[in-house]
Phi, psi and omega in degrees: 000126179283124178235123181276117180266116181296149174262120185237165173251186172291153179248105184227128177058037176080008183227156172281129181225134176292141176304143183302321179271003174060027180273148176222157180240142179286146174250129185242134173284114184292345179280334184237347185066017179271146174285125183247358180161199177208161180234154177291146180249102181287155175227183184305326180297321179287325176300318179303315181295319182292319179294319178297320178296319179295319178299316179297322181298324180287326185266350183303133181054041180055034177087353186289341180285334183214292191302316182252009176295155175304147179304330180297330178293313179293324179299324180300318180290319180298320178291325178294321176297315179302317181295319179293320178297317178297318179299325183257018188306311184298314180296315182295322178296319178295319178296321179296315182295319183285338184272317185248351172092001182284151179306143184303320179301320176295318181298320177299315179301316179302314184293324174298320178293326176302309179299317180297324180292318176297319177298315182300314182285340170297316178298317180292326177298317178296321182286345183296322182300319183292339182270354179290152181060034176297124185291147175248126180287128182241155180277355181242126182288347181280356178231150167230150186219148174214171184241136171251142173249122186235151178300141184289339176127226177272127183239141174259127184242115183244119193234160187266183186258353186282331172227071194307304183279325183292314178297324175296318181295324177304335179258318183296311186300309180292326180294320177288323177301324181286342182101011177282166166249141192233150168240115180264128174239096178283167178296141178293342181283341179200091185240354192301312184289333177292325175291329175290330173299323176300316179296321176300314180297321178295319182293326181273358175079028176304133183307140183305138175085349180293319174228121176243140184234118182244115173267158179148185183280152180302307181296330185269332183239315182293316182297312178294333176291315183295328184261004185289130183293339181263009172262124189274339180202150173240131171243125188229137168236127181166209186284155178296324181297314179291323177302320178297319179296320179294319176300317181296317179295318182291328183297330180300332181244014183049047182268131179292147176225153165234136189232128172241105193248208187286179178202164172215069196281143179268154168231119183260124180245114180275172190283351186261016189273161165284117189299320182290317178298315181294322180294318180295317179295324179295316178296314181298319183296337182248332188255349173303147182055038178059024181077003184260071181216131187297333183266007184309130176277080190264003174243104179273123178242104190243142181298137186299332183291337181243002191305309185296312181295321181295317180295322175301315180294319180297319178299319178297316177298317183294318179294342181273354180287126180280118177257120184195180168306137183305338184270354178287141178304130176082005178301131178237355174208117180258197181283154167289167192289334179199152176070173178081166184203130176222297176281179183300326180220142177109161184270066185261138175232126182287142175304134187230134176242124184245120178254179178057037177270157172251160183289349178270350182290142180300325182296333178277331190260333187246148182292132178267324184059048177199176186282068183232123181244130176255150188230134167224155179254163177216164179243332181233159178302319181297319179295320179299317180292322179297317177295318183296318186272353180279073183202153175285344186261166180198048180273294183235167174198153179224149175227133181236116180196150175278350179270098186290332175295319177296317178303319180295317177299314184294314184294333176289335184259354177283131182269078183209155179281340182225130176234130176254137178247122181057035176190179174204131173087353179301142183219132181231139185292349179277344186250146184293149182225126177164173188232182177241181178052225183277007173276002174107191180206163189091158180233139173255168177069164183061195177294334179296326178294323177291317180300334178304332187245016179241143170253150185256127179244125174273133174237119182235132185239136173276122189247359181280148174280344181282146174295159182296315171081015179285320177257154175290131183290133178302330183290346182255005178284000000 
């Protein structure tokens, strides 16, 4: 399928701008290994311009144009963005598929979620005004107190390549709803749709500098953004190693960060399950998005009484997954984003199930970020939980059983930020998303996602007509 990839520049202060050093990076279709275009490569000089533009956007007209405007004003722009994304859904999905390799059907679903996320945060932006001046109950009648929620300021948003536009939207939509000005730095491996988001923002007339989009390499663009003194917060999704570097850079200025990092999530399958239903969810939980998902339930912990029969069934489901170019009808697993080899051409990796692993093996303990599932068996609920929680990570976990009381016990004891019961991987923009341990901290999506970009101000007023009376009044001496 012929897909025309637009040639774009950096998006700074509401305009397309060539990188100061005029550098560009090639874009490769992972299904064919063909060069399909190029993207601008920002450097520290471009970061300076973007941060300055974001600062101006916040202070323009004393903040009334954006930061302190009514939430309904910001909501109007978010809804306009959602409408444009919906209008261009087919085109954006094709660009997403050709850029990162995910099946076209998945890409369409992603773009629909992008529009839905902007709509959702438009609603929350409108609701923010009504929540201002929320009263605080105090024990002294001589004082009254309330709380203001204010935008945290200029935020740097660094996002990954597995859901290029959707992961960007998870950060862009709530940050703009809160009244922040943002600089988005998407992954250099898949940036095309994020540059198209810039064009959407330009078309709907988003005020200059409110959203700036810098493509380029992490060390050349992401690092100077993370360490910039005029950036008030960094929100990052990506590897634990890069997350640690961002934390270290932010710590020098006591800058807040929120991190959504790697995972090695378990899926526990008890002996009372419907084997086919459980097998499909197990396959989906690990092989969805070509296995390149931080929350992938890539450690299967299955009851020993059903292990052999369940694995036989799982292998049959896995062999039935269509591996092909993302644009082929019925494709359910495309190429990984880079490297590897399966088909004659393209970065394809066949779904792999590994049994007879030990808990000390790297394949059991470390994230693969590909369609690879490891398997261990258990005999008791306690053993299953011990295996599930024996990890440095804590993003997601799943439990599959027809005994809902058991599911309730297990989900309370799983050390993860997200637990799925009788399913794996569903995600809704209304529900919080984030992890524990080395999977990061902070929550995206839902109202928690909006709070990520708000600071809380306490305002307390003395309301008595009587003087405070702590010191002796000079007039009475």
